[in-house]
Each structure stands twice: as structure tokens, then as C-alpha cells.
Tab-separated table of C-alpha atoms in Angstrom:
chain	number	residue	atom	x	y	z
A	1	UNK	CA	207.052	29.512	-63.921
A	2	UNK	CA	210.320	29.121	-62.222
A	3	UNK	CA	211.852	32.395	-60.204
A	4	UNK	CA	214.352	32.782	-62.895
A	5	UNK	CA	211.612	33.619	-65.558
A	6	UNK	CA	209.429	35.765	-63.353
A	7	UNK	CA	212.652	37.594	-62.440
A	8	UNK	CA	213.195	38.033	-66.133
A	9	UNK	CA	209.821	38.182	-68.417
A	10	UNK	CA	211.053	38.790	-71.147
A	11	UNK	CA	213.187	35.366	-71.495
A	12	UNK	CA	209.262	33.305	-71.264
A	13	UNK	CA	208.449	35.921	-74.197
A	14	UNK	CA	211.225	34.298	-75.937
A	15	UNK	CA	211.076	31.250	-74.875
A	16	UNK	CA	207.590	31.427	-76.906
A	17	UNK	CA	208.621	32.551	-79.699
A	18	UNK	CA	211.501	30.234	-79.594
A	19	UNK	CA	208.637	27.059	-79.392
A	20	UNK	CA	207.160	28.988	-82.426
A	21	UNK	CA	210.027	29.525	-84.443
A	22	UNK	CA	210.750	25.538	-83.669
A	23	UNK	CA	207.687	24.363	-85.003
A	24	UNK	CA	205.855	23.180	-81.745
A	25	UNK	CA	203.141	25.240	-82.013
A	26	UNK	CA	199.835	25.417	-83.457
A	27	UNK	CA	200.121	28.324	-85.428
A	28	UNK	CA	200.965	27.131	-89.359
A	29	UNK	CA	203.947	29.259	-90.610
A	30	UNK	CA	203.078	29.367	-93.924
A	31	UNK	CA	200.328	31.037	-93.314
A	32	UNK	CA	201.993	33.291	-91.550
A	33	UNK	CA	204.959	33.889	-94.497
A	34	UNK	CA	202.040	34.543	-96.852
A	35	UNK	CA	200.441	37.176	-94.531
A	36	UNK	CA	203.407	39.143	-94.323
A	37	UNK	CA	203.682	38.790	-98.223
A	38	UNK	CA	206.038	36.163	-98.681
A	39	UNK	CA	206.408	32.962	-100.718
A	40	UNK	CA	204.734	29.986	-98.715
A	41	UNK	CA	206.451	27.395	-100.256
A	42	UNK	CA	208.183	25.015	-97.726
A	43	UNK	CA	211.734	26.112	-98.638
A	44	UNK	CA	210.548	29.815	-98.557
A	45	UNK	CA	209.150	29.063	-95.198
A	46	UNK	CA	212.177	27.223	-93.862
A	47	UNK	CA	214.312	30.489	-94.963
A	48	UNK	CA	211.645	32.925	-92.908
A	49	UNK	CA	211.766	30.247	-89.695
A	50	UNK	CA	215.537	30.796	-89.866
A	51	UNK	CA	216.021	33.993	-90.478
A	52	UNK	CA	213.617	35.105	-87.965
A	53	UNK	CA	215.226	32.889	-85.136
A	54	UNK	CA	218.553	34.479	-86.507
A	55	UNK	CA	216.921	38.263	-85.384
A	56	UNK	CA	216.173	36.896	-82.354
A	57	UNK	CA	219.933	36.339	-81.336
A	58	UNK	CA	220.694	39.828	-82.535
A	59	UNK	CA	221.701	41.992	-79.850
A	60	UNK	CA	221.787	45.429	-81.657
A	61	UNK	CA	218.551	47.604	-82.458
A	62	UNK	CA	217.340	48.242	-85.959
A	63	UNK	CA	216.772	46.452	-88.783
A	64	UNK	CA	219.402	44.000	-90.356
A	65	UNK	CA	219.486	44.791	-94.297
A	66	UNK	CA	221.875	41.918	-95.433
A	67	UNK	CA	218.523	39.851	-94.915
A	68	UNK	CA	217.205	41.789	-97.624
A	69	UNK	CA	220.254	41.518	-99.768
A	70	UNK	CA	220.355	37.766	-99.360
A	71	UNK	CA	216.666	37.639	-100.345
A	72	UNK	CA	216.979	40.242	-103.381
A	73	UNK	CA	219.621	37.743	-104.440
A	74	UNK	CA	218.357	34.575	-103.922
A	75	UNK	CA	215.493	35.470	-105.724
A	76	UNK	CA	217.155	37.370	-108.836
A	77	UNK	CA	219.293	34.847	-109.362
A	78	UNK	CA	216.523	32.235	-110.416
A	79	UNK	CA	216.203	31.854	-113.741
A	80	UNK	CA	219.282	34.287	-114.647
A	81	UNK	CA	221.494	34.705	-117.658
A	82	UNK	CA	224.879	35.374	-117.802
A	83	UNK	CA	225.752	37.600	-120.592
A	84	UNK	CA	227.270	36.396	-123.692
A	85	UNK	CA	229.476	37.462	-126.065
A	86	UNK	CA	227.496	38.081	-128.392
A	87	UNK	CA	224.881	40.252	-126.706
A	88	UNK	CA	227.858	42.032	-125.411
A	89	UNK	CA	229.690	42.690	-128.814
A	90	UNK	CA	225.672	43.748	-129.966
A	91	UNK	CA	225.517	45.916	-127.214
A	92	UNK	CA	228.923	47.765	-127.004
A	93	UNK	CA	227.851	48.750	-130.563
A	94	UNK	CA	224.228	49.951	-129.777
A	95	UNK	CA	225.855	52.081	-127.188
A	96	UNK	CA	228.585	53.830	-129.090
A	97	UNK	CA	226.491	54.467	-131.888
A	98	UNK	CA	223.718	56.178	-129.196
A	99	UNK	CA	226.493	57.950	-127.587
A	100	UNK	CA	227.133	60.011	-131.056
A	101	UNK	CA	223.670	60.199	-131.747
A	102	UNK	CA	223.009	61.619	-128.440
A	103	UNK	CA	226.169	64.195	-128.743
A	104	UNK	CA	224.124	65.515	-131.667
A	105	UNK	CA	220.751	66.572	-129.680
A	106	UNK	CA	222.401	67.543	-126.081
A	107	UNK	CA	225.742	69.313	-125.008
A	108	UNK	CA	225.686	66.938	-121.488
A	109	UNK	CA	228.800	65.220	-121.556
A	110	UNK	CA	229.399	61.523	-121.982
A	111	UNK	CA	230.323	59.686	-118.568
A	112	UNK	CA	233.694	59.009	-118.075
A	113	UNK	CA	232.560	55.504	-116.234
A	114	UNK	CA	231.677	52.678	-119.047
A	115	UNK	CA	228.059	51.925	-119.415
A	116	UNK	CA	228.119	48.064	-117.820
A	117	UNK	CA	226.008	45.525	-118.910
A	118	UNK	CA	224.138	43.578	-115.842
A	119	UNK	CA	222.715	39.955	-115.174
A	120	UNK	CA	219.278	40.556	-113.006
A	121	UNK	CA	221.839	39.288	-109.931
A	122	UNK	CA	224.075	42.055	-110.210
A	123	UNK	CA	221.116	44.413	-110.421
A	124	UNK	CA	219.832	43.820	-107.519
A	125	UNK	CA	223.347	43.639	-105.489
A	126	UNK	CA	224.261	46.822	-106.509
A	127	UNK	CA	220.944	48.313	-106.267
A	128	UNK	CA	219.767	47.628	-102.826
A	129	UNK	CA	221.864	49.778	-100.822
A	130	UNK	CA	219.712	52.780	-101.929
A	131	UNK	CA	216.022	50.775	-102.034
A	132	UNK	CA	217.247	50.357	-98.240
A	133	UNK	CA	217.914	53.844	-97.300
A	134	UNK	CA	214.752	54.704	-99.014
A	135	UNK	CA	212.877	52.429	-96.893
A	136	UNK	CA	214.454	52.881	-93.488
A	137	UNK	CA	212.526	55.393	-92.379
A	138	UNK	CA	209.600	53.295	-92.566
A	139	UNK	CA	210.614	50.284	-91.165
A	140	UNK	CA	211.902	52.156	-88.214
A	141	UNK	CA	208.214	53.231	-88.014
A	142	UNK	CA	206.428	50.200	-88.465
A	143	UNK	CA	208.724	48.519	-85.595
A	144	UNK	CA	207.971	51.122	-83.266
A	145	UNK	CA	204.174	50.479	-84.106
A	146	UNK	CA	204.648	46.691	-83.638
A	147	UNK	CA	206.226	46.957	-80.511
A	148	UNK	CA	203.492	50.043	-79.151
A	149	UNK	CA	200.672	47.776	-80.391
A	150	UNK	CA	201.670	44.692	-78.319
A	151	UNK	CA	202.129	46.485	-74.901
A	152	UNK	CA	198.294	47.533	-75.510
A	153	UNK	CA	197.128	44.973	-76.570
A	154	UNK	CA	198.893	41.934	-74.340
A	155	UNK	CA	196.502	40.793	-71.334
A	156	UNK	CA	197.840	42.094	-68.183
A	157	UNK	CA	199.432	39.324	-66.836
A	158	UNK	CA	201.801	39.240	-70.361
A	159	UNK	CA	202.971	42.929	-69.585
A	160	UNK	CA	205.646	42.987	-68.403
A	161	UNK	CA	206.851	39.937	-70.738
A	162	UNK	CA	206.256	41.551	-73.456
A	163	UNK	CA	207.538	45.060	-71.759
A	164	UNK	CA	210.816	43.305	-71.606
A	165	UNK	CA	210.927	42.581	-75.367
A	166	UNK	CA	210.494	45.217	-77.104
A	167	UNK	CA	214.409	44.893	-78.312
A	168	UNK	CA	213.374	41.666	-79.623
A	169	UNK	CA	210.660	42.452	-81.380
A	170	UNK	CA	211.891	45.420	-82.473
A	171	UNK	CA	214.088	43.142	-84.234
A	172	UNK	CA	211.523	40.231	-85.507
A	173	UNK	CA	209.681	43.150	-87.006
A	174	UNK	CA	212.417	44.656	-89.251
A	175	UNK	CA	213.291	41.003	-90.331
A	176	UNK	CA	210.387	40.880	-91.643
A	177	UNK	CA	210.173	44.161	-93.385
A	178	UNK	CA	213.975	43.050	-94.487
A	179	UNK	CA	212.749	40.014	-96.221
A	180	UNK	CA	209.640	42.117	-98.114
A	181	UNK	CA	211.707	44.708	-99.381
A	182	UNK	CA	214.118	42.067	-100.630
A	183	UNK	CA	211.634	39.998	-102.140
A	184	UNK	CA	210.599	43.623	-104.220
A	185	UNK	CA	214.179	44.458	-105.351
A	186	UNK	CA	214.348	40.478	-106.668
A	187	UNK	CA	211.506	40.823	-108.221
A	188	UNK	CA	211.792	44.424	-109.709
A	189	UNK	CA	215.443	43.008	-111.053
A	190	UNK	CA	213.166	40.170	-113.416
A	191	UNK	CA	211.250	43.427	-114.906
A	192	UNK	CA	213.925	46.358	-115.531
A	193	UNK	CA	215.827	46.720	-118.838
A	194	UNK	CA	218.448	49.575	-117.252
A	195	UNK	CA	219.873	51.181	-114.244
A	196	UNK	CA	217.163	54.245	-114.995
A	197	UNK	CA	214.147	52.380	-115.508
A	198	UNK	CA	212.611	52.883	-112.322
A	199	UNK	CA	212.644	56.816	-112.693
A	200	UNK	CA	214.534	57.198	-109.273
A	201	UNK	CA	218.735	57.123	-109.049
A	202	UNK	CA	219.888	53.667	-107.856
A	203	UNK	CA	223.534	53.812	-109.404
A	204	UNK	CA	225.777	56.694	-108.602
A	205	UNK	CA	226.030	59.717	-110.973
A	206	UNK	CA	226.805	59.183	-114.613
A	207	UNK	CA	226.851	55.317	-114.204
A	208	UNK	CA	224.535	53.512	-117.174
A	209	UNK	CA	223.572	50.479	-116.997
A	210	UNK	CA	221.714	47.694	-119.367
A	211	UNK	CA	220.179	44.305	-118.320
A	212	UNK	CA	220.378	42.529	-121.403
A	213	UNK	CA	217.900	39.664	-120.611
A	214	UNK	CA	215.266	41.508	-119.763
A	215	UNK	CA	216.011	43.897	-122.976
A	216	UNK	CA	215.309	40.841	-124.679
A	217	UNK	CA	212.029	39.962	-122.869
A	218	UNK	CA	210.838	43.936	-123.264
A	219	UNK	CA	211.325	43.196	-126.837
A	220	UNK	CA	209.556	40.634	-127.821
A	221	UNK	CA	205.951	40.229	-129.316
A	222	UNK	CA	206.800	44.196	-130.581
A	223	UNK	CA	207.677	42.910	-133.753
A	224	UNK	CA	210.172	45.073	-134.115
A	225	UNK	CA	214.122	44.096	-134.878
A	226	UNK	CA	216.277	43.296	-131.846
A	227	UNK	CA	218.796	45.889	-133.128
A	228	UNK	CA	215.842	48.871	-132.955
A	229	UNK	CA	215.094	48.107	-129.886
A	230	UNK	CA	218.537	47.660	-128.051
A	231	UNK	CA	219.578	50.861	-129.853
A	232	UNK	CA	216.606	52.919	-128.379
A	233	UNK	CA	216.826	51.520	-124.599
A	234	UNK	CA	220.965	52.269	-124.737
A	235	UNK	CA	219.824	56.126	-125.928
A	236	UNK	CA	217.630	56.226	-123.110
A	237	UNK	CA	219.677	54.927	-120.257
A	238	UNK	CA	222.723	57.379	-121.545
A	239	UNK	CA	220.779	60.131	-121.437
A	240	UNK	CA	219.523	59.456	-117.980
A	241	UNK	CA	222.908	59.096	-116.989
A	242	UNK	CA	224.311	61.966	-118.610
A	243	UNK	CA	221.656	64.697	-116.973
A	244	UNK	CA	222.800	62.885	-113.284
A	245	UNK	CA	226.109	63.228	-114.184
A	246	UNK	CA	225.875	66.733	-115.178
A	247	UNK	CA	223.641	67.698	-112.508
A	248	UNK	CA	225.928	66.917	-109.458
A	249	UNK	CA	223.136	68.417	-107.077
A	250	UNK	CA	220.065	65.988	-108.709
A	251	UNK	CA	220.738	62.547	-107.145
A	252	UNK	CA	220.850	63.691	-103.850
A	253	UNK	CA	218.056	66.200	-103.703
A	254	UNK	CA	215.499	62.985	-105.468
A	255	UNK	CA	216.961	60.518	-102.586
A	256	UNK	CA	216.717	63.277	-99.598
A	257	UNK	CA	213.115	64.094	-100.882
A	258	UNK	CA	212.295	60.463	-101.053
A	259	UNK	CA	213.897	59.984	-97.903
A	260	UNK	CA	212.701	63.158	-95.732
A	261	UNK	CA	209.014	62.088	-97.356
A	262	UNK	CA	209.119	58.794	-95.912
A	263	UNK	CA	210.569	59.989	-92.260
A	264	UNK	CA	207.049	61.892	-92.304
A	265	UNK	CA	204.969	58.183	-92.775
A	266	UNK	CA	203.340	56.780	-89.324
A	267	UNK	CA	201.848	53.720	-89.313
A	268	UNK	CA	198.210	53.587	-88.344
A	269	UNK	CA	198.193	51.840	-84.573
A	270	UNK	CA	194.672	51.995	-84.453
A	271	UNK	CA	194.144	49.583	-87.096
A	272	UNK	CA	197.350	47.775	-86.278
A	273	UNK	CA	195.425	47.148	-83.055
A	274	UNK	CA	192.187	46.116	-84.825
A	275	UNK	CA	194.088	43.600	-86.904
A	276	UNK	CA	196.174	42.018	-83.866
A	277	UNK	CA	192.910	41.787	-82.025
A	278	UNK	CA	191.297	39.529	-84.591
A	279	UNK	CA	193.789	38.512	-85.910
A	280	UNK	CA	193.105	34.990	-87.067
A	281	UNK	CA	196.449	32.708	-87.374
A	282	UNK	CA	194.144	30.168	-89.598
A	283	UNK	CA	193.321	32.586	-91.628
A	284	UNK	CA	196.050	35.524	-92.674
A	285	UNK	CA	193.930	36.881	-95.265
A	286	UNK	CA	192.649	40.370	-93.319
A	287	UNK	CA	196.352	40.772	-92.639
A	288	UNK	CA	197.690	40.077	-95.775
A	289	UNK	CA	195.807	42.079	-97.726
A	290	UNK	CA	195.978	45.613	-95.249
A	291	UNK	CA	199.595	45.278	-95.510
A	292	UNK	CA	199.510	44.647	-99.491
A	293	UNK	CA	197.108	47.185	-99.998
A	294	UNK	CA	199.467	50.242	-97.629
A	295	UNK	CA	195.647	50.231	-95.002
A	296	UNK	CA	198.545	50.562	-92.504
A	297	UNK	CA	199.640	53.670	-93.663
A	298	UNK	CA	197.372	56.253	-92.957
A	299	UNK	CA	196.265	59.143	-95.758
A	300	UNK	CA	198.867	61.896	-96.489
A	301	UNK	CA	199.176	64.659	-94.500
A	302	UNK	CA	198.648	68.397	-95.967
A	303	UNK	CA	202.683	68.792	-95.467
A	304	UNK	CA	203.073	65.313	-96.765
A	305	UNK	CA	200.962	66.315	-99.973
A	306	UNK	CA	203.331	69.289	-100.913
A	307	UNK	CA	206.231	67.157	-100.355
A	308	UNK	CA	204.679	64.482	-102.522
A	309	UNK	CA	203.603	67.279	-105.353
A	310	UNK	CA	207.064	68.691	-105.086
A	311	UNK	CA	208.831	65.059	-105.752
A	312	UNK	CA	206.805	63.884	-108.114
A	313	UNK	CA	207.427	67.342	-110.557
A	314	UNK	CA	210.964	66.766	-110.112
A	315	UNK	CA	210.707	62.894	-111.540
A	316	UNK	CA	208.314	63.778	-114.130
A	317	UNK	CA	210.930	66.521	-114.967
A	318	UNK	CA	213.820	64.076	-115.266
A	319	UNK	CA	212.094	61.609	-117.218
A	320	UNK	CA	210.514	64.355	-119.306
A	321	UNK	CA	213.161	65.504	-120.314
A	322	UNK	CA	215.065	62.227	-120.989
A	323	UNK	CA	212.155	61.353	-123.289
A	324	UNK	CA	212.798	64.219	-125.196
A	325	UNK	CA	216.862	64.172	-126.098
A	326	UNK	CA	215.872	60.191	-126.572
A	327	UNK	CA	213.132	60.811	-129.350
A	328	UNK	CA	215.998	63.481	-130.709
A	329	UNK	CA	218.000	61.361	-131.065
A	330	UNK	CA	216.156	58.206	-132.335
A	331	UNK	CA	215.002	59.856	-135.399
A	332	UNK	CA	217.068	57.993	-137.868
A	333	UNK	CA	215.364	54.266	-136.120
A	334	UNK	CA	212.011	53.597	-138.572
A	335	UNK	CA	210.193	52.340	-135.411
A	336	UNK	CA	211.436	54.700	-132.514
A	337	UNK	CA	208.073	55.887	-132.114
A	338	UNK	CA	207.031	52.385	-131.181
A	339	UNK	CA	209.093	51.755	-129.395
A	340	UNK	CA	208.862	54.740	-127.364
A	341	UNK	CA	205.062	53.955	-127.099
A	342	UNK	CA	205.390	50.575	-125.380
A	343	UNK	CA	207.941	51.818	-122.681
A	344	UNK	CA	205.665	54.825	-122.030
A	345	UNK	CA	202.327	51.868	-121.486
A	346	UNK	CA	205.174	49.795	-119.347
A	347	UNK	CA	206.011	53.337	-117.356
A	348	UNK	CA	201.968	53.996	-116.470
A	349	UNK	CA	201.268	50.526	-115.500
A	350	UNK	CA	204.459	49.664	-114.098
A	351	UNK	CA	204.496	46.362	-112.627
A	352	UNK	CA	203.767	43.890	-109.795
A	353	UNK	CA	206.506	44.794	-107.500
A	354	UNK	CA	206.166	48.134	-108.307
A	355	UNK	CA	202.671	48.288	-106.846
A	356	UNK	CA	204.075	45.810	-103.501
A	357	UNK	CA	207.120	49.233	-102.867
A	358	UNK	CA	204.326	51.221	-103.349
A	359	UNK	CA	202.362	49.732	-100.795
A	360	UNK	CA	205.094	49.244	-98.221
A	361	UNK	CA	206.443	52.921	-97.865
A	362	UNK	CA	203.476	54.583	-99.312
A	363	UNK	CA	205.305	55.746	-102.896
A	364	UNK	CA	204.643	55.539	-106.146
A	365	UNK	CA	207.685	55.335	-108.190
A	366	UNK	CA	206.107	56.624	-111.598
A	367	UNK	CA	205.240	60.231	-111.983
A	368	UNK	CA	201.932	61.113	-113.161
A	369	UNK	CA	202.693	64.217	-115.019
A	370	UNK	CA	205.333	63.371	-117.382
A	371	UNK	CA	203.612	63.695	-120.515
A	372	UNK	CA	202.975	67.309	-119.494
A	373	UNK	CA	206.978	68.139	-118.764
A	374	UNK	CA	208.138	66.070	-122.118
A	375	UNK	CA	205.864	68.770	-123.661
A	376	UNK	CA	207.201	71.457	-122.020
A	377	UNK	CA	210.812	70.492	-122.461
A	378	UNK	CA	209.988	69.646	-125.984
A	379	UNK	CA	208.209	73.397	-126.230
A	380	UNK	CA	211.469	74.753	-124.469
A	381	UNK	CA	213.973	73.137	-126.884
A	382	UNK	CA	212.065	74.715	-129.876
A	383	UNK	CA	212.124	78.011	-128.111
A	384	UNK	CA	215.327	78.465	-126.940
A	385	UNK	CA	217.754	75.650	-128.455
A	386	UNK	CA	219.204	72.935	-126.622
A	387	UNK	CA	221.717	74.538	-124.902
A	388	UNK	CA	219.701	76.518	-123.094
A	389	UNK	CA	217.595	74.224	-122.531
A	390	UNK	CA	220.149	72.230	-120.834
A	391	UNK	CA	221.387	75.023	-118.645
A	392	UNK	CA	218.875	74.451	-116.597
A	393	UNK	CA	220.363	71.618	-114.979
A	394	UNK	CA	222.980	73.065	-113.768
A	395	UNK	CA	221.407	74.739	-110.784
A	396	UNK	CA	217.759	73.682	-108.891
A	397	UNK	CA	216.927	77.381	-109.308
A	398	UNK	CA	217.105	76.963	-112.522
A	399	UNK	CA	214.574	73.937	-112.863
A	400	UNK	CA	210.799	74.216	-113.940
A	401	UNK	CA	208.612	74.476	-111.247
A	402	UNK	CA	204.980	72.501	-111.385
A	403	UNK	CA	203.667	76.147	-112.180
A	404	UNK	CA	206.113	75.887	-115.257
A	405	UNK	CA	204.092	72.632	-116.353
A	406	UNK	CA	201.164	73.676	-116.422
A	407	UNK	CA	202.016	77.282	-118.023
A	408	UNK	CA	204.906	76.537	-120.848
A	409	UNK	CA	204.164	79.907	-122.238
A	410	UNK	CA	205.151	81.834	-119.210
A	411	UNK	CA	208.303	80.149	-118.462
A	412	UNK	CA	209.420	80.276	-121.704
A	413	UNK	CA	208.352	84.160	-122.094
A	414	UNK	CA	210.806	84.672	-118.859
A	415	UNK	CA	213.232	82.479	-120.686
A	416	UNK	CA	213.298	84.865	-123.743
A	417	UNK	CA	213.639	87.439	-121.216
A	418	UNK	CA	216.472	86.271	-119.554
A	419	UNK	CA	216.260	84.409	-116.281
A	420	UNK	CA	218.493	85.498	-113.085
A	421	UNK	CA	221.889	84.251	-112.030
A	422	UNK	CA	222.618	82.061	-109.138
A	423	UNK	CA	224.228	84.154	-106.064
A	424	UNK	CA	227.330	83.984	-105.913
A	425	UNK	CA	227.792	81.418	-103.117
A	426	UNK	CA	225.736	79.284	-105.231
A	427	UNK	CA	227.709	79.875	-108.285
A	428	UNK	CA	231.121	78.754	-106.106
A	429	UNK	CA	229.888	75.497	-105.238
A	430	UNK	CA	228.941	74.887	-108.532
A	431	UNK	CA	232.157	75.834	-110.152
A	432	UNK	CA	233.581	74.039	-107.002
A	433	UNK	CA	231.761	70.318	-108.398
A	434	UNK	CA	233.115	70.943	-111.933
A	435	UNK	CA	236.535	71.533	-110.633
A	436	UNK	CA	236.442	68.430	-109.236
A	437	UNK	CA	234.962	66.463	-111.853
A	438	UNK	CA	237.311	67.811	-114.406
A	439	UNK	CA	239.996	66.639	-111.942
A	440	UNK	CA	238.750	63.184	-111.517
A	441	UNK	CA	237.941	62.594	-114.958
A	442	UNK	CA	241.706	63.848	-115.791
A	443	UNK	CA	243.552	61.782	-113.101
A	444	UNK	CA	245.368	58.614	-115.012
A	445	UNK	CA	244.266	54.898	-114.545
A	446	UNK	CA	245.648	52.927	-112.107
A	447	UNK	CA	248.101	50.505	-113.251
């Protein structure tokens, strides 16, 4: 070792990785890629080998996201369709007809923004801004496990090399997590049929969206006509945009929970340290599959569990009551209930990369009680009326509780009874957000 690199550890420690990264080593890459749940295909690999070498020249700490948007991308954009104008004329009609069906079961207002209609590549570009904020907090966590894990376990003489590098690694292992999370969002972007499919916010408040292409793939083998189908998605996705867009306060609070939830995640070091000890480069497998299967998370903690509890009511809420106005307002389609069957069998199973963001920040996007709050918003609707009903939005006071859900009769006996007010600072802000919707929506185009 020359006195440069004992002077400087940390630049052998590179240096290594460098020979890695190169190829001249005995370690297989591949094997590697598929490990860390990746596609092992040579150009796959290539892509890793580069953008890996690229996180070593960052200077800055924390992890670089435009890897993931280049891979969410990449990968979306196989095998997708441009819309044509056909679909498009179909479409435009399927939603103005479900935006005066829907004005018929629910007093939310229409969104002033135009529903848009999405290839699987816009999807995911517009989309994975939020998956990245949701998944921060964990990849901030898993890097500072990496980079704990290798100070323990390097031999003594590698201490101070690798003491040296944490910034690097730091950096190798949010690449990494970059390039995973992108490879979910392109995948997730070959299964969803709207901007609201997922159950969690991803477009800003009162935005709809449709994917036609994969409207086309949900529908087929239902036997079913195309029409039917395209008219009950459209009904679904503007009624999921309508509650967010009259409930200012409701994409925020689901991203903050999601958010705050996954701040409280730490990654299991102990079994971090198990794996890197024998680890086997030949073989990935025991790797692979405790990273695929969230072994690297450890179990919830009791705080974590009411958090959980608490997030999952209000998701089951949302989509309860969007299945609700929807089946309102599908009446007049002869195979709504169908229809409405298959997408509930598609919610409980959900779907390959589904299960992978599941796994990586220890969430499950569907929520297991929502048969249980489209009953009790169905039960509330009958009680009260629909405007009512909808009033609840309008404050999270206001909202069912998971108590609510598993009593209907009670809530709906203090219902009757008349429920209490917001204070009045609460009532100010809320008058303050209408004011300045009413303003927006009133301000002229731009010409």
C-alpha cells in the first residue's frame, strides 16, 4: 500500500469497489442485481454497474431519486401505448356521462382540472415524486444500517477503510434502494387502470386520471362490453377525486401518516449482520429472499401498531366510501355489480409489485377493513341522506373512527342526534380553503 492510501483509507475502499464495479473481480454481478431484486439480464446489469459507479462520484449525502425515475421509466415505457383517438373520443364520453351520474348520488363538486387520460409512461413520471417521499424515510434507515453493519463487521485491519466511507456507501446503498423502488412504480404503472387505484393519493387534489391500456387489459376475459366497463372505472376514479378535492385536509393527513409511520421503521442490524457474515456472493439467494420477504424490517412496534390501525381506517374509509357513491351511481349499467366484484378480488389480492412496496417499507397499500366502512357508509347514507353523509368530509373530526366501523348503530344514533361543531379556529381554516378554492377555480385562463 503506498503512503498516499494509508494516509487516506478510504480511497483503497474505493479503489475496491471501483475493481468491482469494473468487472475485475470475482464476484458475478448478476447475481448480485438479482439479490437486491433486480432484473439480471445483461443490459439490466450493465444499467446497475453504471449507475452504481455513478453514486460513487456523488459528493452529496442521501439518496439520488432521479435513479428511480429513470428506472420507473425505462421500465413503463416497454410495451406502452400511446392513446388513440378513438379510446380518447370513447373515453371523454364515459367520463361526462359519469360526471352527471355521479352529480345525482353526491353533492362533492366536479374538479375544475380535466380528468387526463395517461400512457403507463406518464403514470409513472408523474407518480413517483410521492412513492419517493413515502419511501425516504426508509431508505435513510436502511443506509444508516448498511453503513453501521460494515464498521462491525469489517476485520480490523479494514476499519478504518471502511470508517472513511461511510459517505460512499451511504450513497451505493440508496442507489440501490433508488433502483428497487423504481423498478415497483414501473411495474405498478403495467397493473393500474387510474390515478386512485392504489387507494393512497399520488396526483394532487381533485386531479382524475385513466390509463386506458390497462382499462383494456382489466377488462378482458369479464365478458362484459368495453363500454360497461370504461363507464364504471371513470365513476370510480371521479369520485375518488372529487372526496380529495373536497376534503382539502385528506391528502396530506394519508401522506403525513404514511410518512410519520415509516420514519418509525428500523432496520434489523442484527440480521443485517447475520446475512453479511454469510453472505455467499455465489449464491444471493438468503439475501434475496430476506429483503423480498421485509426479514429486515423488524415486527411493529406497539406505537407503530396504533399508527398502522389508525391509517389503515382512514383508507378503508376513503375507498369505502368511494365504493358506495360508485355503486349509486352505476345502477343504470346491467353488469355494475360485476364489475364491481372483479375490482374488489383485484383490490384483496393486489398484485406483484404491490407485495415487493410492501416488503420494502413495511406497508400494505390495501386496507383490510373496507367491506366493513362501505357498509357503514352505505348504512349512513340510508340514515341520514347523502348530504349529510358527505359533511363529514369536510372536517377530520367529523370522520368515522374504527369504533364507528365496528358499531354503525352508535354513530349513526349520535348522527340523528346531532353531532358537534368544529371550534371556531377550526371552522376559519376551513372557510379559509374554500375561499381559496372558489378563488382559484374563478380566476380566468391564461391566454
Amino acid at each position: 500500500m503506498s503512503d498516499e492510501n494509508r494516509d487516506h483509507p478510504e480511497d483503497e475502499f474505493r479503489d475496491m469497489l471501483r475493481q468491482f464495479l469494473s468487472g475485475n473481480s470475482d464476484i458475478d454481478p448478476s447475481k448480485l442485481a438479482s439479490a437486491a431484486g433486480l432484473p439480471s439480464d445483461p443490459a439490466a446489469v450493465s444499467q446497475l454497474m453504471a449507475q452504481l459507479q455513478n453514486a460513487m462520484q456523488a459528493s452529496g449525502d442521501g439518496v439520488d431519486w432521479s435513479v428511480a425515475t429513470k428506472q420507473a421509466q425505462e421500465i413503463s415505457a416497454a410495451g406502452s401505448l400511446a392513446v388513440t383517438d378513438q379510446t380518447k373520443a370513447q373515453l371523454d364520453q364515459a367520463l361526462h356521462i359519469a360526471t352527471l351520474w355521479l352529480d345525482e348520488v353526491t353533492g362533492l363538486s366536479d374538479s375544475a382540472v380535466a380528468p387526463r387520460l395517461m400512457t403507463r409512461q406518464e403514470w409513472a413520471t408523474t407518480t413517483v415524486p410521492v412513492w419517493t417521499q413515502l419511501a425516504e424515510p426508509v431508505a435513510e434507515s436502511i443506509a444508516d444500517a448498511l453503513t453501521d453493519v460494515l464498521q462491525n463487521q469489517a476485520p480490523e485491519e479494514m476499519a478504518g477503510m471502511i470508517a472513511g466511507a461511510s459517505q460512499l456507501m451511504r450513497n451505493l446503498g440508496g442507489t440501490l434502494f433508488a433502483m428497487q423502488l423504481g423498478q415497483i412504480v414501473g411495474q405498478l404503472s403495467k397493473e393500474v387502470v387510474s390515478g386512485g387505484d392504489v387507494g393512497i393519493p399520488l396526483l394532487e387534489e381533485g386531479q382524475a386520471a385513466l390509463v386506458p391500456q390497462n382499462m383494456a387489459e382489466f377488462g378482458e376475459g369479464l365478458d362484459i362490453p368495453d363500454d360497461e366497463v370504461q363507464l364504471y372505472l371513470a365513476i370510480r376514479e371521479l369520485a375518488h377525486a372529487r372526496l380529495f378535492r373536497h376534503a382539502r385536509w385528506l391528502r396530506l393527513h394519508v401522506i403525513s401518516s404514511i410518512t410519520e409511520f415509516a420514519k418509525g421503521i428500523s432496520i434489523d442490524t442484527e440480521r443485517l449482520e447475520e446475512l453479511a457474515g454469510s453472505f455467499d456472493p455465489s449464491n444471493p439467494e438468503e439475501l434475496k429472499q430476506a429483503m423480498a420477504s421485509g426479514a429486515l424490517i423488524p415486527p411493529k412496534t406497539e406505537q407503530q401498531q396504533h399508527a398502522l390501525a389508525r391509517l389503515e381506517t382512514t383508507l378503508a374509509l376513503i375507498e369505502g366510501w368511494v365504493d358506495t357513491v360508485t355503486a349509486q351511481a352505476s345502477v343504470r349499467l346491467p353488469r355494475w355489480n360485476s364489475v364491481a366484484e372483479t375490482v374488489r378480488r383485484r383490490r384483496a389480492s393486489g398484485g406483484p409489485a404491490e407485495s415487493a412496496f410492501g416488503a420494502l417499507i413495511g406497508l400494505e397499500l390495501r386496507p383490510r377493513r373496507l367491506r366493513e366502512a362501505a357498509a357503514l357508509w352505505q348504512q349512513v347514507t340510508d340514515a341520514v341522506g347523502q348530504e349529510q353523509r358527505d359533511a363529514l368530509w369536510s372536517h377530520p373530526d367529523l370522520v368515522p373512527t374504527m369504533a364507528d366501523i365496528d358499531d354503525p348503530a352508535a354513530f349513526i344514533a349520535r348522527l340523528q342526534a346531532g353531532e358537534p361543531e368544529p371550534d371556531e379556529m377550526d371552522q376559519a381554516l376551513e372557510d379559509l380553503l374554500r375561499e381559496e378554492e372558489t378563488r382559484g377555480d374563478e380566476q380566468p385562463p391564461v391566454v
